[in-house]
């Protein structure tokens, strides 16, 4: 297994675990934070999530593009496309909801954030599963 594949797989697994935690626990918990402390909370959330998400997402993007260019296979093109769709979903679905929430607690925006986070959750899960199967085949069906 190449170093690039291992790095990409590790970043993907990390982000998949993180997105499931966000989807099932973190975003739904936004509704239970009081209005008075919500603005302070959302600022802290945005700052700290940036610390734990930015580098792995960049690593995933770079390693996915490298694998697609290096291997020139449908599998790696599809995986890179999934990463691009995740970035698009983040930019056009998640980030706008977070911007709205910076101005105050809004239950409908929180519900929309949970709902519109599903595409990222599904895409990262599909990437993790497909890469796991690919690596199993690569390592055990030589």
CSV table of N, CA and C in Angstrom, one decimal:
chain,number,residue,atom,x,y,z
A,1,UNK,N,0.8,-1.2,0.0
A,1,UNK,CA,0.0,0.0,0.0
A,1,UNK,C,0.9,1.2,0.0
A,2,UNK,N,0.5,2.2,-0.8
A,2,UNK,CA,1.3,3.4,-0.9
A,2,UNK,C,1.1,4.3,0.3
A,3,UNK,N,2.1,5.2,0.5
A,3,UNK,CA,1.9,6.1,1.6
A,3,UNK,C,0.8,7.1,1.4
A,4,UNK,N,0.6,7.5,0.1
A,4,UNK,CA,-0.5,8.4,-0.2
A,4,UNK,C,-1.9,7.7,0.1
A,5,UNK,N,-2.0,6.5,-0.2
A,5,UNK,CA,-3.2,5.8,0.0
A,5,UNK,C,-3.5,5.6,1.5
A,6,UNK,N,-2.4,5.3,2.3
A,6,UNK,CA,-2.6,5.2,3.7
A,6,UNK,C,-3.0,6.5,4.4
A,7,UNK,N,-2.3,7.6,3.9
A,7,UNK,CA,-2.6,8.9,4.5
A,7,UNK,C,-4.1,9.3,4.1
A,8,UNK,N,-4.5,9.0,2.9
A,8,UNK,CA,-5.8,9.4,2.5
A,8,UNK,C,-6.9,8.6,3.3
A,9,UNK,N,-6.6,7.3,3.4
A,9,UNK,CA,-7.5,6.4,4.2
A,9,UNK,C,-7.6,6.9,5.6
A,10,UNK,N,-6.5,7.2,6.3
A,10,UNK,CA,-6.5,7.6,7.7
A,10,UNK,C,-7.3,8.9,7.8
A,11,UNK,N,-7.1,9.9,6.9
A,11,UNK,CA,-7.8,11.1,7.0
A,11,UNK,C,-9.3,10.9,6.8
A,12,UNK,N,-9.6,10.0,5.8
A,12,UNK,CA,-11.0,9.7,5.6
A,12,UNK,C,-11.7,9.1,6.8
A,13,UNK,N,-11.0,8.1,7.4
A,13,UNK,CA,-11.6,7.4,8.6
A,13,UNK,C,-11.8,8.4,9.7
A,14,UNK,N,-10.8,9.3,9.9
A,14,UNK,CA,-10.9,10.3,11.0
A,14,UNK,C,-12.1,11.2,10.8
A,15,UNK,N,-12.2,11.7,9.5
A,15,UNK,CA,-13.3,12.6,9.2
A,15,UNK,C,-14.7,11.9,9.2
A,16,UNK,N,-14.7,10.6,8.9
A,16,UNK,CA,-16.0,9.9,8.9
A,16,UNK,C,-16.4,9.8,10.4
A,17,UNK,N,-15.5,9.4,11.3
A,17,UNK,CA,-15.9,9.3,12.7
A,17,UNK,C,-16.3,10.6,13.2
A,18,UNK,N,-15.6,11.7,12.8
A,18,UNK,CA,-16.0,13.0,13.3
A,18,UNK,C,-17.3,13.5,12.8
A,19,UNK,N,-17.6,13.2,11.5
A,19,UNK,CA,-18.9,13.7,11.0
A,19,UNK,C,-20.1,12.9,11.6
A,20,UNK,N,-19.9,11.7,11.9
A,20,UNK,CA,-21.0,10.9,12.6
A,20,UNK,C,-21.2,11.5,14.0
A,21,UNK,N,-20.2,11.8,14.7
A,21,UNK,CA,-20.3,12.4,16.0
A,21,UNK,C,-21.1,13.8,15.9
A,22,UNK,N,-20.7,14.6,14.9
A,22,UNK,CA,-21.3,15.9,14.7
A,22,UNK,C,-22.8,15.7,14.3
A,23,UNK,N,-23.0,14.7,13.4
A,23,UNK,CA,-24.4,14.5,12.9
A,23,UNK,C,-25.4,14.0,14.0
A,24,UNK,N,-24.9,13.0,14.8
A,24,UNK,CA,-25.8,12.4,15.8
A,24,UNK,C,-25.8,13.1,17.1
A,25,UNK,N,-24.7,13.7,17.5
A,25,UNK,CA,-24.6,14.2,18.9
A,25,UNK,C,-24.5,15.8,18.8
A,26,UNK,N,-23.5,16.3,18.1
A,26,UNK,CA,-23.2,17.7,18.3
A,26,UNK,C,-24.2,18.6,17.7
A,27,UNK,N,-24.5,18.5,16.4
A,27,UNK,CA,-25.5,19.5,15.8
A,27,UNK,C,-26.9,19.4,16.5
A,28,UNK,N,-27.4,18.2,16.8
A,28,UNK,CA,-28.7,18.2,17.5
A,28,UNK,C,-28.6,18.8,18.9
A,29,UNK,N,-27.4,18.8,19.5
A,29,UNK,CA,-27.3,19.4,20.9
A,29,UNK,C,-27.4,20.9,20.8
A,30,UNK,N,-27.2,21.5,19.6
A,30,UNK,CA,-27.3,23.0,19.5
A,30,UNK,C,-28.7,23.5,20.0
A,31,UNK,N,-29.7,22.7,19.8
A,31,UNK,CA,-31.0,23.0,20.3
A,31,UNK,C,-31.2,23.1,21.8
A,32,UNK,N,-30.3,22.5,22.5
A,32,UNK,CA,-30.3,22.5,24.0
A,32,UNK,C,-29.5,23.5,24.6
A,33,UNK,N,-28.8,24.4,23.9
A,33,UNK,CA,-28.0,25.5,24.4
A,33,UNK,C,-28.9,26.7,24.6
A,34,UNK,N,-28.8,27.3,25.7
A,34,UNK,CA,-29.6,28.5,26.0
A,34,UNK,C,-29.3,29.7,25.1
A,35,UNK,N,-30.4,30.5,24.9
A,35,UNK,CA,-30.2,31.6,24.0
A,35,UNK,C,-29.1,32.6,24.4
A,36,UNK,N,-29.0,32.8,25.7
A,36,UNK,CA,-28.0,33.7,26.3
A,36,UNK,C,-26.6,33.3,26.0
A,37,UNK,N,-26.3,32.0,26.0
A,37,UNK,CA,-25.0,31.5,25.8
A,37,UNK,C,-24.7,31.0,24.4
A,38,UNK,N,-25.7,31.1,23.6
A,38,UNK,CA,-25.6,30.5,22.2
A,38,UNK,C,-24.6,31.2,21.4
A,39,UNK,N,-24.6,32.5,21.4
A,39,UNK,CA,-23.6,33.3,20.5
A,39,UNK,C,-22.2,33.0,20.9
A,40,UNK,N,-21.9,32.9,22.2
A,40,UNK,CA,-20.6,32.6,22.7
A,40,UNK,C,-20.2,31.2,22.3
A,41,UNK,N,-21.2,30.3,22.5
A,41,UNK,CA,-21.0,28.9,22.1
A,41,UNK,C,-20.6,28.7,20.6
A,42,UNK,N,-21.4,29.3,19.8
A,42,UNK,CA,-21.2,29.1,18.3
A,42,UNK,C,-19.9,29.7,17.9
A,43,UNK,N,-19.4,30.8,18.5
A,43,UNK,CA,-18.1,31.3,18.2
A,43,UNK,C,-17.0,30.3,18.6
A,44,UNK,N,-17.1,29.7,19.8
A,44,UNK,CA,-16.2,28.7,20.2
A,44,UNK,C,-16.2,27.5,19.4
A,45,UNK,N,-17.4,27.0,19.0
A,45,UNK,CA,-17.6,25.9,18.2
A,45,UNK,C,-16.9,26.1,16.8
A,46,UNK,N,-17.1,27.2,16.2
A,46,UNK,CA,-16.6,27.4,14.9
A,46,UNK,C,-15.0,27.5,14.9
A,47,UNK,N,-14.5,28.1,15.9
A,47,UNK,CA,-13.1,28.2,16.1
A,47,UNK,C,-12.4,26.9,16.3
A,48,UNK,N,-13.0,26.1,17.3
A,48,UNK,CA,-12.4,24.9,17.6
A,48,UNK,C,-12.6,23.8,16.6
A,49,UNK,N,-13.7,23.8,15.9
A,49,UNK,CA,-13.9,22.8,14.8
A,49,UNK,C,-12.9,23.1,13.7
A,50,UNK,N,-12.6,24.3,13.5
A,50,UNK,CA,-11.6,24.7,12.5
A,50,UNK,C,-10.3,24.0,12.8
A,51,UNK,N,-9.9,24.0,14.1
A,51,UNK,CA,-8.7,23.3,14.5
A,51,UNK,C,-8.6,21.8,14.2
A,52,UNK,N,-9.8,21.2,14.3
A,52,UNK,CA,-9.7,19.7,14.2
A,52,UNK,C,-10.2,19.2,12.8
A,53,UNK,N,-10.7,20.1,12.0
A,53,UNK,CA,-11.2,19.7,10.7
A,53,UNK,C,-10.3,20.2,9.5
A,54,UNK,N,-9.8,21.4,9.6
A,54,UNK,CA,-9.1,22.0,8.5
A,54,UNK,C,-7.9,21.2,7.9
A,55,UNK,N,-7.0,20.8,8.8
A,55,UNK,CA,-5.8,20.1,8.3
A,55,UNK,C,-6.3,18.7,7.7
A,56,UNK,N,-7.1,17.9,8.4
A,56,UNK,CA,-7.5,16.6,7.8
A,56,UNK,C,-8.2,16.8,6.5
A,57,UNK,N,-9.1,17.8,6.4
A,57,UNK,CA,-9.8,18.0,5.1
A,57,UNK,C,-8.8,18.4,4.0
A,58,UNK,N,-7.8,19.2,4.3
A,58,UNK,CA,-6.8,19.6,3.3
A,58,UNK,C,-6.0,18.4,2.9
A,59,UNK,N,-5.6,17.6,3.9
A,59,UNK,CA,-4.8,16.4,3.6
A,59,UNK,C,-5.6,15.4,2.8
A,60,UNK,N,-6.9,15.3,3.1
A,60,UNK,CA,-7.7,14.4,2.3
A,60,UNK,C,-7.9,14.9,0.8
A,61,UNK,N,-8.0,16.2,0.7
A,61,UNK,CA,-8.2,16.8,-0.7
A,61,UNK,C,-6.9,16.6,-1.5
A,62,UNK,N,-5.8,16.9,-0.9
A,62,UNK,CA,-4.5,16.8,-1.6
A,62,UNK,C,-4.2,15.3,-1.9
A,63,UNK,N,-4.3,14.5,-1.0
A,63,UNK,CA,-4.0,13.0,-1.2
A,63,UNK,C,-5.0,12.4,-2.2
A,64,UNK,N,-6.2,12.8,-2.1
A,64,UNK,CA,-7.2,12.3,-3.1
A,64,UNK,C,-6.9,12.7,-4.5
A,65,UNK,N,-6.5,14.0,-4.7
A,65,UNK,CA,-6.2,14.5,-6.0
A,65,UNK,C,-4.9,13.8,-6.5
A,66,UNK,N,-4.0,13.6,-5.6
A,66,UNK,CA,-2.7,12.9,-6.0
A,66,UNK,C,-3.1,11.5,-6.5
A,67,UNK,N,-3.9,10.7,-5.7
A,67,UNK,CA,-4.2,9.4,-6.0
A,67,UNK,C,-5.0,9.3,-7.4
A,68,UNK,N,-5.9,10.2,-7.6
A,68,UNK,CA,-6.6,10.2,-8.9
A,68,UNK,C,-5.7,10.5,-10.0
A,69,UNK,N,-4.7,11.4,-9.9
A,69,UNK,CA,-3.8,11.7,-11.0
A,69,UNK,C,-2.8,10.6,-11.2
A,70,UNK,N,-2.3,10.0,-10.1
A,70,UNK,CA,-1.3,9.0,-10.1
A,70,UNK,C,-1.9,7.6,-10.6
A,71,UNK,N,-3.0,7.2,-10.2
A,71,UNK,CA,-3.5,5.9,-10.5
A,71,UNK,C,-4.4,5.9,-11.8
A,72,UNK,N,-5.0,7.0,-12.1
A,72,UNK,CA,-5.8,7.2,-13.3
A,72,UNK,C,-6.8,6.0,-13.4
A,73,UNK,N,-7.5,5.8,-12.3
A,73,UNK,CA,-8.6,4.7,-12.3
A,73,UNK,C,-9.9,5.3,-11.9
A,74,UNK,N,-11.0,4.7,-12.3
A,74,UNK,CA,-12.3,5.1,-12.0
A,74,UNK,C,-12.5,5.2,-10.5
A,75,UNK,N,-11.9,4.2,-9.8
A,75,UNK,CA,-12.1,4.2,-8.3
A,75,UNK,C,-11.5,5.5,-7.7
A,76,UNK,N,-10.3,5.9,-8.1
A,76,UNK,CA,-9.7,7.1,-7.5
A,76,UNK,C,-10.4,8.3,-8.0
A,77,UNK,N,-10.8,8.3,-9.3
A,77,UNK,CA,-11.6,9.5,-9.8
A,77,UNK,C,-12.8,9.7,-9.0
A,78,UNK,N,-13.6,8.6,-8.7
A,78,UNK,CA,-14.8,8.6,-8.0
A,78,UNK,C,-14.5,9.1,-6.5
A,79,UNK,N,-13.5,8.6,-5.9
A,79,UNK,CA,-13.2,9.0,-4.6
A,79,UNK,C,-12.8,10.5,-4.5
A,80,UNK,N,-12.1,11.0,-5.5
A,80,UNK,CA,-11.8,12.4,-5.6
A,80,UNK,C,-13.0,13.2,-5.8
A,81,UNK,N,-13.9,12.7,-6.6
A,81,UNK,CA,-15.2,13.4,-6.9
A,81,UNK,C,-16.0,13.5,-5.6
A,82,UNK,N,-16.0,12.4,-4.8
A,82,UNK,CA,-16.7,12.5,-3.5
A,82,UNK,C,-16.1,13.6,-2.6
A,83,UNK,N,-14.8,13.7,-2.6
A,83,UNK,CA,-14.2,14.7,-1.8
A,83,UNK,C,-14.6,16.1,-2.2
A,84,UNK,N,-14.6,16.3,-3.5
A,84,UNK,CA,-15.1,17.6,-4.1
A,84,UNK,C,-16.5,17.9,-3.7
A,85,UNK,N,-17.4,16.9,-3.8
A,85,UNK,CA,-18.8,17.0,-3.4
A,85,UNK,C,-18.9,17.4,-1.9
A,86,UNK,N,-18.0,16.8,-1.1
A,86,UNK,CA,-18.0,17.1,0.4
A,86,UNK,C,-17.6,18.6,0.6
A,87,UNK,N,-16.6,19.0,-0.2
A,87,UNK,CA,-16.2,20.4,0.0
A,87,UNK,C,-17.4,21.4,-0.5
A,88,UNK,N,-18.0,21.0,-1.6
A,88,UNK,CA,-19.1,21.8,-2.1
A,88,UNK,C,-20.3,21.8,-1.1
A,89,UNK,N,-20.6,20.7,-0.5
A,89,UNK,CA,-21.6,20.6,0.5
A,89,UNK,C,-21.3,21.4,1.7
A,90,UNK,N,-20.0,21.4,2.1
A,90,UNK,CA,-19.6,22.2,3.2
A,90,UNK,C,-19.7,23.7,2.9
A,91,UNK,N,-19.3,24.1,1.8
A,91,UNK,CA,-19.3,25.5,1.4
A,91,UNK,C,-20.7,26.1,1.2
A,92,UNK,N,-21.6,25.3,0.5
A,92,UNK,CA,-22.9,25.8,0.1
A,92,UNK,C,-24.0,25.3,1.0
A,93,UNK,N,-23.8,24.3,1.9
A,93,UNK,CA,-24.9,23.9,2.8
A,93,UNK,C,-24.6,24.2,4.2
A,94,UNK,N,-23.4,23.8,4.7
A,94,UNK,CA,-23.1,23.9,6.1
A,94,UNK,C,-22.7,25.3,6.5
A,95,UNK,N,-21.7,25.9,5.8
A,95,UNK,CA,-21.2,27.2,6.1
A,95,UNK,C,-22.2,28.3,6.2
A,96,UNK,N,-23.1,28.3,5.2
A,96,UNK,CA,-24.2,29.4,5.3
A,96,UNK,C,-25.1,29.2,6.6
A,97,UNK,N,-25.3,28.0,7.0
A,97,UNK,CA,-26.2,27.8,8.2
A,97,UNK,C,-25.4,28.3,9.4
A,98,UNK,N,-24.1,28.0,9.5
A,98,UNK,CA,-23.3,28.5,10.6
A,98,UNK,C,-23.2,30.0,10.6
A,99,UNK,N,-23.2,30.6,9.5
A,99,UNK,CA,-23.2,32.1,9.4
A,99,UNK,C,-24.5,32.6,10.0
A,100,UNK,N,-25.6,32.0,9.7
A,100,UNK,CA,-26.9,32.4,10.2
A,100,UNK,C,-26.9,32.3,11.7
A,101,UNK,N,-26.4,31.2,12.2
A,101,UNK,CA,-26.4,30.9,13.6
A,101,UNK,C,-25.5,31.9,14.4
A,102,UNK,N,-24.5,32.5,13.7
A,102,UNK,CA,-23.6,33.4,14.4
A,102,UNK,C,-24.4,34.7,14.9
A,103,UNK,N,-25.6,34.9,14.3
A,103,UNK,CA,-26.4,36.1,14.7
A,103,UNK,C,-27.4,35.7,15.8
A,104,UNK,N,-27.4,34.4,16.2
A,104,UNK,CA,-28.3,34.0,17.3
A,104,UNK,C,-28.9,32.7,17.0
A,105,UNK,N,-29.5,32.1,18.1
A,105,UNK,CA,-30.1,30.8,18.1
A,105,UNK,C,-31.3,30.8,17.2
A,106,UNK,N,-31.4,29.8,16.3
A,106,UNK,CA,-32.6,29.7,15.4
A,106,UNK,C,-32.9,28.3,15.3
A,107,UNK,N,-34.0,27.8,15.8
A,107,UNK,CA,-34.3,26.4,15.8
A,107,UNK,C,-34.4,25.8,14.4
A,108,UNK,N,-35.0,26.6,13.5
A,108,UNK,CA,-35.2,26.1,12.1
A,108,UNK,C,-33.9,26.0,11.4
A,109,UNK,N,-33.0,26.9,11.7
A,109,UNK,CA,-31.6,26.8,11.1
A,109,UNK,C,-30.9,25.6,11.6
A,110,UNK,N,-31.0,25.4,12.9
A,110,UNK,CA,-30.4,24.2,13.5
A,110,UNK,C,-30.9,22.9,12.9
A,111,UNK,N,-32.2,22.8,12.7
A,111,UNK,CA,-32.8,21.7,12.1
A,111,UNK,C,-32.3,21.5,10.7
A,112,UNK,N,-32.2,22.6,10.0
A,112,UNK,CA,-31.7,22.6,8.6
A,112,UNK,C,-30.3,22.2,8.5
A,113,UNK,N,-29.5,22.6,9.5
A,113,UNK,CA,-28.1,22.2,9.6
A,113,UNK,C,-27.9,20.7,9.8
A,114,UNK,N,-28.8,20.1,10.6
A,114,UNK,CA,-28.7,18.7,10.8
A,114,UNK,C,-29.1,18.0,9.5
A,115,UNK,N,-30.2,18.5,8.9
A,115,UNK,CA,-30.7,17.8,7.7
A,115,UNK,C,-29.7,18.0,6.5
A,116,UNK,N,-29.1,19.1,6.3
A,116,UNK,CA,-28.2,19.3,5.2
A,116,UNK,C,-26.8,18.8,5.5
A,117,UNK,N,-26.6,18.3,6.7
A,117,UNK,CA,-25.3,17.7,6.9
A,117,UNK,C,-25.2,16.2,6.5
A,118,UNK,N,-26.4,15.6,6.2
A,118,UNK,CA,-26.5,14.2,5.8
A,118,UNK,C,-25.7,13.9,4.5
A,119,UNK,N,-25.7,14.8,3.5
A,119,UNK,CA,-24.8,14.5,2.3
A,119,UNK,C,-23.4,14.2,2.7
A,120,UNK,N,-22.8,15.1,3.5
A,120,UNK,CA,-21.4,14.9,3.9
A,120,UNK,C,-21.2,13.6,4.7
A,121,UNK,N,-22.2,13.3,5.6
A,121,UNK,CA,-22.1,12.1,6.4
A,121,UNK,C,-22.1,10.9,5.5
A,122,UNK,N,-23.0,10.9,4.5
A,122,UNK,CA,-23.1,9.7,3.6
A,122,UNK,C,-21.9,9.6,2.7
A,123,UNK,N,-21.4,10.7,2.2
A,123,UNK,CA,-20.3,10.7,1.3
A,123,UNK,C,-19.0,10.2,2.0
A,124,UNK,N,-18.8,10.7,3.2
A,124,UNK,CA,-17.6,10.3,4.0
A,124,UNK,C,-17.7,8.8,4.3
A,125,UNK,N,-18.9,8.4,4.7
A,125,UNK,CA,-19.1,6.9,5.0
A,125,UNK,C,-18.9,6.1,3.8
A,126,UNK,N,-19.4,6.5,2.6
A,126,UNK,CA,-19.2,5.7,1.4
A,126,UNK,C,-17.7,5.7,1.1
A,127,UNK,N,-17.0,6.8,1.2
A,127,UNK,CA,-15.6,6.8,1.0
A,127,UNK,C,-14.8,5.8,1.9
A,128,UNK,N,-15.1,5.9,3.1
A,128,UNK,CA,-14.4,5.0,4.1
A,128,UNK,C,-14.7,3.5,3.8
A,129,UNK,N,-15.9,3.2,3.5
A,129,UNK,CA,-16.3,1.8,3.2
A,129,UNK,C,-15.6,1.3,1.9
A,130,UNK,N,-15.7,2.2,0.8
A,130,UNK,CA,-15.1,1.8,-0.4
A,130,UNK,C,-13.6,1.7,-0.4
A,131,UNK,N,-13.0,2.6,0.4
A,131,UNK,CA,-11.5,2.5,0.5
A,131,UNK,C,-11.1,1.3,1.3
A,132,UNK,N,-11.9,0.9,2.3
A,132,UNK,CA,-11.6,-0.2,3.2
A,132,UNK,C,-11.7,-1.5,2.3
A,133,UNK,N,-12.7,-1.6,1.4
A,133,UNK,CA,-12.8,-2.8,0.5
A,133,UNK,C,-11.7,-2.8,-0.5
A,134,UNK,N,-11.3,-1.6,-1.0
A,134,UNK,CA,-10.2,-1.5,-2.0
A,134,UNK,C,-8.9,-2.0,-1.3
A,135,UNK,N,-8.6,-1.5,-0.1
A,135,UNK,CA,-7.4,-1.9,0.6
A,135,UNK,C,-7.4,-3.4,0.9
A,136,UNK,N,-8.5,-3.9,1.3
A,136,UNK,CA,-8.6,-5.3,1.6
A,136,UNK,C,-8.3,-6.1,0.4
A,137,UNK,N,-8.9,-5.7,-0.8
A,137,UNK,CA,-8.6,-6.4,-2.0
A,137,UNK,C,-7.1,-6.3,-2.4
A,138,UNK,N,-6.6,-5.1,-2.2
A,138,UNK,CA,-5.2,-4.8,-2.6
A,138,UNK,C,-4.2,-5.6,-1.7
A,139,UNK,N,-4.5,-5.8,-0.4
A,139,UNK,CA,-3.6,-6.4,0.5
A,139,UNK,C,-3.8,-8.0,0.5
A,140,UNK,N,-5.0,-8.4,0.3
A,140,UNK,CA,-5.3,-9.9,0.5
A,140,UNK,C,-5.6,-10.6,-0.7
A,141,UNK,N,-5.7,-9.9,-1.8
A,141,UNK,CA,-6.0,-10.6,-3.1
A,141,UNK,C,-4.9,-10.4,-4.1
A,142,UNK,N,-3.7,-10.3,-3.6
A,142,UNK,CA,-2.5,-10.1,-4.4
A,142,UNK,C,-2.3,-11.3,-5.4
